[in-house]
CSV table of C-alpha atoms in Angstrom, one decimal:
chain,number,residue,atom,x,y,z
A,1,VAL,CA,69.2,26.1,110.3
A,2,MET,CA,66.9,26.6,113.6
A,3,ALA,CA,63.7,26.2,112.0
A,4,ALA,CA,62.5,23.5,113.4
A,5,TRP,CA,61.6,25.1,116.9
A,6,ASP,CA,59.3,28.4,117.4
A,7,THR,CA,60.8,30.8,119.7
A,8,LEU,CA,58.8,32.3,122.2
A,9,PRO,CA,57.7,35.5,123.7
A,10,PRO,CA,59.2,36.1,126.9
A,11,PHE,CA,56.4,35.4,130.2
A,12,SER,CA,54.5,38.0,132.1
A,13,VAL,CA,55.4,37.5,135.7
A,14,PRO,CA,53.2,39.1,138.1
A,15,GLY,CA,54.8,42.1,139.6
A,16,ALA,CA,58.1,41.7,138.3
A,17,ILE,CA,61.0,44.3,139.3
A,18,PRO,CA,63.4,44.6,136.1
A,19,ILE,CA,66.7,43.5,136.8
A,20,ARG,CA,69.2,46.2,136.8
A,21,ARG,CA,71.3,46.2,133.6
A,22,ARG,CA,75.2,46.9,134.0
A,23,SER,CA,78.0,47.9,132.4
A,24,GLY,CA,81.9,49.0,133.4
A,25,LEU,CA,81.6,47.3,137.1
A,26,SER,CA,85.0,47.1,139.0
A,27,PRO,CA,84.5,44.2,141.6
A,28,GLU,CA,84.5,46.7,144.8
A,29,GLN,CA,81.5,47.8,142.9
A,30,THR,CA,79.9,45.0,142.6
A,31,HIS,CA,81.1,43.6,146.0
A,32,ILE,CA,79.3,46.5,147.3
A,33,GLU,CA,76.1,47.1,145.1
A,34,HIS,CA,75.1,42.9,144.5
A,35,VAL,CA,77.3,40.7,146.2
A,36,VAL,CA,76.4,42.0,149.8
A,37,ALA,CA,73.8,44.6,148.9
A,38,GLY,CA,70.9,44.7,151.6
A,39,GLY,CA,72.6,41.7,153.8
A,40,GLU,CA,71.8,38.9,150.4
A,41,GLY,CA,72.9,40.6,147.6
A,42,LEU,CA,71.2,42.1,144.5
A,43,PRO,CA,71.1,40.0,141.1
A,44,CYS,CA,72.4,42.5,138.0
A,45,VAL,CA,72.8,41.9,134.3
A,46,VAL,CA,76.2,42.6,132.7
A,47,THR,CA,76.1,43.6,129.1
A,48,ASP,CA,80.0,44.2,129.0
A,49,ALA,CA,81.7,41.2,130.7
A,50,THR,CA,82.4,38.8,127.4
A,51,VAL,CA,83.8,41.8,125.3
A,52,GLY,CA,86.3,40.2,123.6
A,53,TRP,CA,85.2,36.5,124.4
A,54,ARG,CA,86.1,34.2,121.1
A,55,ALA,CA,83.1,32.2,122.0
A,56,ARG,CA,81.1,34.9,121.0
A,57,GLU,CA,82.3,34.5,117.6
A,58,LEU,CA,83.0,30.8,117.5
A,59,TRP,CA,80.1,28.9,119.6
A,60,SER,CA,77.5,27.5,117.5
A,61,PHE,CA,75.3,24.2,117.6
A,62,GLU,CA,77.4,23.7,114.0
A,63,PHE,CA,80.3,24.3,115.6
A,64,PHE,CA,80.3,22.5,118.8
A,65,SER,CA,79.0,19.5,116.5
A,66,ARG,CA,81.6,19.6,114.0
A,67,GLU,CA,84.3,20.0,116.8
A,68,TYR,CA,83.1,18.0,119.8
A,69,GLY,CA,80.4,16.1,118.2
A,70,ASP,CA,82.0,12.7,119.8
A,71,ASP,CA,81.3,14.2,123.4
A,72,GLN,CA,78.8,12.2,125.0
A,73,LEU,CA,76.0,14.5,126.4
A,74,ILE,CA,73.2,14.1,129.1
A,75,ALA,CA,70.2,15.3,128.1
A,76,ASN,CA,67.3,15.7,130.9
A,77,ASP,CA,63.5,16.9,130.3
A,78,LYS,CA,63.6,17.8,134.0
A,79,ALA,CA,65.7,20.3,135.7
A,80,PRO,CA,67.1,20.4,138.4
A,81,LEU,CA,66.4,16.6,139.9
A,82,ARG,CA,63.6,16.1,142.1
A,83,ARG,CA,63.2,12.5,143.7
A,84,GLY,CA,59.6,11.3,144.3
A,85,GLU,CA,58.1,12.7,141.2
A,86,SER,CA,54.8,11.5,140.2
A,87,THR,CA,56.0,11.7,136.4
A,88,PRO,CA,59.7,10.7,136.8
A,89,MET,CA,62.3,13.1,134.9
A,90,GLN,CA,63.7,11.2,131.7
A,91,THR,CA,67.4,11.0,131.0
A,92,VAL,CA,69.3,10.4,127.8
A,93,ARG,CA,72.9,10.5,126.9
A,94,LEU,CA,73.7,11.0,123.2
A,95,PRO,CA,76.8,11.8,121.1
A,96,LEU,CA,77.0,16.0,121.2
A,97,ARG,CA,76.3,15.8,117.2
A,98,GLU,CA,73.2,13.8,117.5
A,99,TYR,CA,71.4,16.4,120.5
A,100,VAL,CA,72.3,18.9,117.6
A,101,LYS,CA,70.6,16.9,115.3
A,102,TYR,CA,67.6,17.3,117.6
A,103,LEU,CA,67.8,20.7,117.6
A,104,THR,CA,67.8,21.3,113.7
A,105,VAL,CA,65.5,18.3,112.7
A,106,ARG,CA,61.9,18.5,113.4
A,107,ASP,CA,61.0,14.5,113.3
A,108,HIS,CA,64.0,13.8,115.1
A,109,TRP,CA,63.6,10.4,117.2
A,110,LEU,CA,64.3,12.1,120.9
A,111,SER,CA,61.4,14.5,119.8
A,112,GLN,CA,59.0,11.2,120.0
A,113,ARG,CA,60.1,10.7,123.8
A,114,GLU,CA,59.0,14.0,124.6
A,115,HIS,CA,56.4,14.4,127.8
A,116,GLY,CA,55.9,17.9,127.2
A,117,THR,CA,58.8,19.5,127.9
A,118,PRO,CA,62.3,19.3,125.7
A,119,PHE,CA,65.2,17.8,126.5
A,120,TYR,CA,68.0,20.1,128.3
A,121,GLY,CA,71.7,19.4,128.2
A,122,ASN,CA,72.5,20.9,131.2
A,123,SER,CA,75.7,19.1,132.2
A,124,TRP,CA,78.4,19.5,129.8
A,125,THR,CA,81.6,20.1,131.6
A,126,PRO,CA,83.7,20.8,128.8
A,127,PHE,CA,86.7,22.8,130.6
A,128,LEU,CA,88.1,19.4,131.9
A,129,THR,CA,89.1,17.6,128.9
A,130,HIS,CA,89.2,20.1,126.3
A,131,GLU,CA,92.0,22.6,126.8
A,132,ALA,CA,92.0,25.1,124.1
A,133,MET,CA,88.2,25.7,125.2
A,134,ARG,CA,90.1,27.6,127.9
A,135,ASP,CA,91.0,30.2,124.9
A,136,HIS,CA,87.3,31.0,124.1
A,137,VAL,CA,86.7,32.4,127.5
A,138,GLY,CA,87.7,34.9,130.0
A,139,ARG,CA,87.9,35.4,133.9
A,140,MET,CA,85.3,37.8,135.1
A,141,SER,CA,86.7,41.1,135.6
A,142,PHE,CA,83.3,42.4,137.4
A,143,VAL,CA,83.2,40.2,140.4
A,144,GLU,CA,85.6,38.7,142.6
A,145,ASP,CA,86.1,34.8,142.3
A,146,LEU,CA,88.5,32.7,144.5
A,147,VAL,CA,87.8,29.2,142.9
A,148,GLU,CA,91.2,29.7,141.2
A,149,ASP,CA,93.4,27.4,138.5
A,150,GLY,CA,96.3,25.3,140.5
A,151,PRO,CA,95.2,23.5,143.7
A,152,LEU,CA,91.4,24.4,142.8
A,153,GLY,CA,91.9,23.7,139.1
A,154,VAL,CA,89.4,20.4,139.1
A,155,LEU,CA,86.8,21.9,141.1
A,156,SER,CA,87.1,25.3,139.0
A,157,ARG,CA,86.5,23.3,135.7
A,158,LYS,CA,83.4,21.5,137.5
A,159,LEU,CA,81.5,24.7,138.1
A,160,THR,CA,81.7,25.7,134.7
A,161,LYS,CA,79.2,24.3,132.0
A,162,VAL,CA,77.8,24.8,129.0
A,163,PHE,CA,74.0,24.5,128.4
A,164,PHE,CA,72.2,23.5,125.2
A,165,GLY,CA,68.5,23.7,124.3
A,166,PRO,CA,65.2,24.1,122.1
A,167,PRO,CA,63.4,26.9,123.2
A,168,ALA,CA,60.8,25.9,126.3
A,169,THR,CA,63.6,24.0,128.0
A,170,VAL,CA,63.3,24.9,131.3
A,171,THR,CA,65.1,25.2,134.5
A,172,ARG,CA,63.0,25.0,138.1
A,173,LEU,CA,63.1,27.4,140.7
A,174,HIS,CA,65.7,26.3,143.0
A,175,HIS,CA,69.0,27.9,144.7
A,176,ASP,CA,72.4,26.9,144.1
A,177,THR,CA,74.0,24.3,147.1
A,178,TYR,CA,77.4,25.2,149.1
A,179,SER,CA,76.1,28.7,149.0
A,180,LEU,CA,77.7,29.2,145.6
A,181,HIS,CA,77.2,32.6,143.8
A,182,ALA,CA,77.0,32.1,139.8
A,183,TRP,CA,76.8,33.7,136.5
A,184,LEU,CA,75.2,32.8,133.5
A,185,SER,CA,76.5,34.4,129.9
A,186,GLN,CA,74.2,34.0,126.8
A,187,VAL,CA,76.2,33.2,123.9
A,188,ARG,CA,73.8,32.0,121.8
A,189,GLY,CA,70.0,32.6,122.0
A,190,ARG,CA,67.2,34.0,124.3
A,191,LYS,CA,66.3,33.0,127.8
A,192,GLN,CA,64.4,34.4,130.3
A,193,PHE,CA,65.3,34.6,134.3
A,194,VAL,CA,62.9,34.9,137.3
A,195,LEU,CA,64.4,35.3,140.8
A,196,TYR,CA,63.7,35.7,144.2
A,197,PRO,CA,65.5,36.4,147.4
A,198,LYS,CA,66.5,34.3,149.7
A,199,SER,CA,64.7,35.4,152.4
A,200,GLN,CA,61.5,34.9,150.8
A,201,ALA,CA,61.9,31.1,150.4
A,202,HIS,CA,58.7,30.4,152.9
A,203,LEU,CA,56.9,32.5,150.5
A,204,LEU,CA,57.8,30.4,147.5
A,205,HIS,CA,56.8,27.4,149.3
A,206,ALA,CA,60.4,25.8,149.4
A,207,GLY,CA,60.5,22.1,150.5
A,208,GLU,CA,57.1,21.8,149.6
A,209,GLY,CA,55.7,19.8,147.0
A,210,GLU,CA,53.7,17.2,145.4
A,211,CYS,CA,55.6,14.2,147.4
A,212,ALA,CA,55.5,16.5,150.9
A,213,GLY,CA,53.4,13.7,152.4
A,214,GLU,CA,56.4,11.3,152.2
A,215,CYS,CA,58.7,13.6,154.2
A,216,ALA,CA,56.0,14.0,157.1
A,217,GLY,CA,58.7,15.1,160.2
A,218,GLU,CA,61.4,15.7,158.8
A,219,GLY,CA,61.0,19.2,158.4
A,220,ALA,CA,61.3,21.4,155.3
A,221,GLY,CA,65.2,21.3,155.2
A,222,ALA,CA,65.3,17.5,155.2
A,223,GLY,CA,68.3,17.2,152.9
A,224,GLU,CA,69.7,17.9,149.4
A,225,GLY,CA,67.7,16.0,146.4
A,226,THR,CA,64.5,15.1,148.8
A,227,CYS,CA,61.2,15.6,148.1
A,228,CYS,CA,61.5,18.6,150.9
A,229,ASP,CA,64.7,20.0,149.8
A,230,ALA,CA,64.5,23.7,150.6
A,231,ALA,CA,66.7,24.4,148.0
A,232,GLN,CA,63.9,24.0,145.5
A,233,SER,CA,60.4,25.0,145.3
A,234,TRP,CA,57.9,23.5,142.6
A,235,PHE,CA,56.0,27.3,142.5
A,236,ASP,CA,56.0,28.2,138.2
A,237,PRO,CA,56.0,32.1,138.6
A,238,THR,CA,55.6,31.7,134.6
A,239,ALA,CA,52.1,29.9,135.1
A,240,PRO,CA,51.4,31.0,138.9
A,241,ASP,CA,49.1,28.5,141.0
A,242,TYR,CA,48.1,30.8,143.9
A,243,ARG,CA,45.5,28.2,145.3
A,244,ARG,CA,48.2,25.9,145.8
A,245,PHE,CA,51.0,28.4,146.6
A,246,PRO,CA,49.2,31.0,148.1
A,247,ARG,CA,52.4,32.6,149.5
A,248,ALA,CA,54.0,33.0,146.6
A,249,ARG,CA,51.8,36.1,145.5
A,250,ARG,CA,54.0,38.1,148.2
A,251,ALA,CA,56.9,37.1,147.1
A,252,THR,CA,58.8,39.6,145.2
A,253,PRO,CA,60.2,38.3,141.2
A,254,HIS,CA,63.1,40.0,139.7
A,255,VAL,CA,63.1,39.5,135.8
A,256,ALA,CA,65.2,39.9,133.2
A,257,VAL,CA,66.2,38.5,129.7
A,258,LEU,CA,69.4,37.7,128.1
A,259,GLU,CA,70.1,38.5,125.2
A,260,GLU,CA,73.6,37.3,123.3
A,261,GLY,CA,76.4,38.9,125.2
A,262,ASP,CA,74.3,39.8,128.5
A,263,THR,CA,75.7,37.6,131.5
A,264,LEU,CA,73.2,37.6,134.8
A,265,PHE,CA,75.1,37.7,138.1
A,266,CYS,CA,73.4,35.4,140.6
A,267,PRO,CA,73.9,36.0,144.6
A,268,ALA,CA,74.6,33.1,146.7
A,269,GLY,CA,71.0,31.8,148.0
A,270,TRP,CA,68.6,33.4,145.4
A,271,PHE,CA,66.3,31.6,143.9
A,272,HIS,CA,66.2,31.1,140.0
A,273,TYR,CA,64.0,30.1,137.6
A,274,ALA,CA,65.1,29.9,133.7
A,275,ILE,CA,63.6,29.3,130.7
A,276,ALA,CA,64.7,29.1,127.2
A,277,LEU,CA,62.8,31.6,123.9
A,278,SER,CA,65.2,30.5,121.7
A,279,PRO,CA,67.8,27.8,120.7
A,280,SER,CA,70.2,28.7,123.5
A,281,ILE,CA,73.5,28.2,124.4
A,282,THR,CA,74.3,29.4,128.2
A,283,LEU,CA,78.0,29.3,130.0
A,284,MET,CA,77.4,28.8,133.4
A,285,ARG,CA,79.6,29.3,136.5
A,286,ASN,CA,79.4,28.7,140.4
A,287,PHE,CA,82.1,29.9,142.8
A,288,PHE,CA,82.7,31.3,145.8
A,289,ASN,CA,84.8,35.4,146.7
A,290,SER,CA,85.4,36.5,150.6
A,291,ALA,CA,81.8,37.0,150.7
A,292,ASN,CA,80.8,33.5,151.1
A,293,ALA,CA,83.8,31.5,151.4
A,294,ASP,CA,83.2,30.4,154.9
A,295,ARG,CA,79.6,29.3,154.2
A,296,PHE,CA,80.9,27.1,150.9
A,297,VAL,CA,83.7,25.4,153.8
A,298,GLU,CA,80.9,25.0,156.2
A,299,GLY,CA,78.3,23.7,154.0
A,300,TRP,CA,80.9,21.2,152.2
A,301,ASN,CA,82.0,20.2,155.4
A,302,ALA,CA,78.1,19.6,156.9
A,303,ALA,CA,77.3,17.6,153.6
A,304,HIS,CA,80.9,15.5,153.7
A,305,SER,CA,80.3,14.7,157.7
A,306,LEU,CA,76.4,13.4,156.7
A,307,GLN,CA,77.8,10.8,154.4
A,308,THR,CA,79.8,9.2,156.7
A,309,GLN,CA,77.0,8.3,158.9
A,310,PRO,CA,75.2,5.3,158.1
A,311,GLN,CA,72.6,6.4,155.5
A,312,PRO,CA,69.3,4.3,155.3
A,313,GLN,CA,69.3,2.3,151.7
A,314,PRO,CA,67.8,4.2,148.8
A,315,GLN,CA,64.9,2.9,147.0
A,316,PRO,CA,65.7,1.4,143.3
A,317,ARG,CA,65.5,4.1,140.3
A,318,SER,CA,65.1,3.1,137.0
A,319,GLN,CA,67.9,3.2,134.9
A,320,THR,CA,67.0,6.5,133.2
A,321,GLU,CA,67.3,8.1,136.3
A,322,THR,CA,70.5,6.4,137.7
A,323,GLN,CA,71.9,7.4,134.0
A,324,SER,CA,71.3,11.5,135.0
A,325,VAL,CA,73.4,11.4,137.9
A,326,PRO,CA,77.2,13.3,136.9
A,327,THR,CA,80.4,12.1,138.8
A,328,TYR,CA,80.7,14.1,141.7
A,329,ALA,CA,83.5,16.8,142.2
A,330,THR,CA,86.7,15.8,144.0
A,331,PRO,CA,86.5,17.7,147.4
A,332,PRO,CA,88.1,21.3,147.2
A,333,ARG,CA,90.9,22.5,148.5
A,334,PRO,CA,90.9,26.3,148.3
A,335,SER,CA,94.6,28.1,148.5
A,336,PRO,CA,95.7,30.0,151.5
A,337,ALA,CA,95.2,33.6,149.8
A,338,ALA,CA,91.8,32.7,149.3
A,339,LEU,CA,90.5,31.7,152.8
A,340,GLU,CA,92.4,34.5,154.0
A,341,LYS,CA,90.0,36.6,151.7
A,342,GLY,CA,86.9,34.9,153.3
A,343,GLY,CA,86.1,36.5,157.0
A,344,HIS,CA,85.4,34.9,160.0
A,345,ARG,CA,84.3,32.0,161.2
A,346,ARG,CA,80.5,31.8,161.4
A,347,GLU,CA,78.9,30.7,164.4
A,348,GLY,CA,78.3,27.0,164.4
A,349,GLN,CA,81.2,25.9,162.0
A,350,ALA,CA,83.2,24.1,164.8
A,351,ALA,CA,80.4,21.9,165.5
A,352,HIS,CA,81.4,20.6,161.8
A,353,HIS,CA,84.3,20.3,162.8
A,354,GLN,CA,84.0,17.2,165.4
A,355,ARG,CA,82.1,15.4,162.5
A,356,ARG,CA,83.6,12.4,161.0
A,357,GLY,CA,84.5,13.7,157.7
A,358,ALA,CA,84.7,17.4,158.1
A,359,CYS,CA,87.5,19.5,157.9
A,360,SER,CA,88.8,22.8,160.1
A,361,ARG,CA,89.4,26.2,158.8
A,362,GLN,CA,93.4,25.5,159.4
A,363,GLN,CA,92.8,22.2,157.3
A,364,TRP,CA,91.2,23.7,154.4
A,365,ARG,CA,93.6,26.8,154.6
A,366,TYR,CA,96.8,24.1,154.0
A,367,GLY,CA,95.3,22.0,151.9
A,368,ARG,CA,94.8,19.3,154.2
A,369,CYS,CA,90.9,18.8,153.7
A,370,ARG,CA,89.7,15.4,151.9
A,371,GLY,CA,86.0,16.4,153.4
A,372,GLY,CA,85.2,12.4,153.1
A,373,GLY,CA,87.2,11.6,150.2
A,374,THR,CA,85.2,11.2,146.8
A,375,SER,CA,82.1,10.4,148.0
A,376,HIS,CA,79.0,10.3,145.7
A,377,ASN,CA,76.4,12.8,146.4
A,378,PRO,CA,74.8,13.5,143.3
A,379,SER,CA,71.6,15.3,144.6
A,380,CYS,CA,73.8,18.1,145.9
A,381,GLU,CA,75.6,18.2,142.4
A,382,SER,CA,71.9,18.2,140.8
A,383,SER,CA,71.1,21.6,142.6
A,384,LEU,CA,74.3,23.2,141.1
A,385,GLY,CA,73.7,25.8,138.4
A,386,LEU,CA,70.9,25.9,136.0
């Protein structure tokens, strides 16, 4: 069925450290050895995290086409979104069954629109609308996750996505926003990941890029979704250009190839790059726990406080780029128990409380935070996940 696409071998990454493969992990072990290890965490591949999931038996391209083919899927030829690129990102919206045809028919009309890279379906959030799919998966038992159903139900389902793609679909090097952890479970196909510690952002030239000159004076962390977004790097670890990114020679890549049934844990702040080696279905979830709940709240407050300030008018964008921006999540309200585990308030958080639209820890704790209402901040969501 998938003969329309050739599979790829894993890429050779200079200086790569294999990511450790684990099984039988308890949340306590994961916390010590992978969530907070060394002060910034350490990724791992968990081989038994999805044992017993119905998704392992049910999920296939044909299954999704048959059962959920009318769902509208947004597919991009570049991810995540980067404004100001010399070649803008292309975005299409099409029924899921039509995207499956793209994966199975060599001369599909969508393939005629490719500009060197295939289209990646990386924004489907089926758990918001398809209650039955929740029975196909389970909660991860190897790691603490405080984004629970109940008051955080909508956020929880928005942070859980299914990614589809043919070989060579790429998620460019970035780290996820709001200091969120992530896990990614490979349900079908193979996918290669390259990760770098957050402490090596400067070695990866994060915040620098082909349009960095347009951001002169704004600094490397000039804001989410800009060409100087410090959460993103233009360095490609599978085709390293050390003349353009000389400091990247000193960066330390951690590499894994996920097989079906494998789950990658990516600690908050770690830069990650992914490329599908075969037709791929990946389940991804962002979350916070006791190690990063404070940073999540602080980051959320900072982003939504800035939204209440007068903002310069954005430049007109193409229709396809506008279509690529998903609806932003309603601000979450962590449960008292969740934030009780979140540790002590970090320095600098008090300054956020004084800004209009920011929420104090007490407001979050008792569910009174509105975080600036439902303000749309697509650039932040564009960096969530792979």
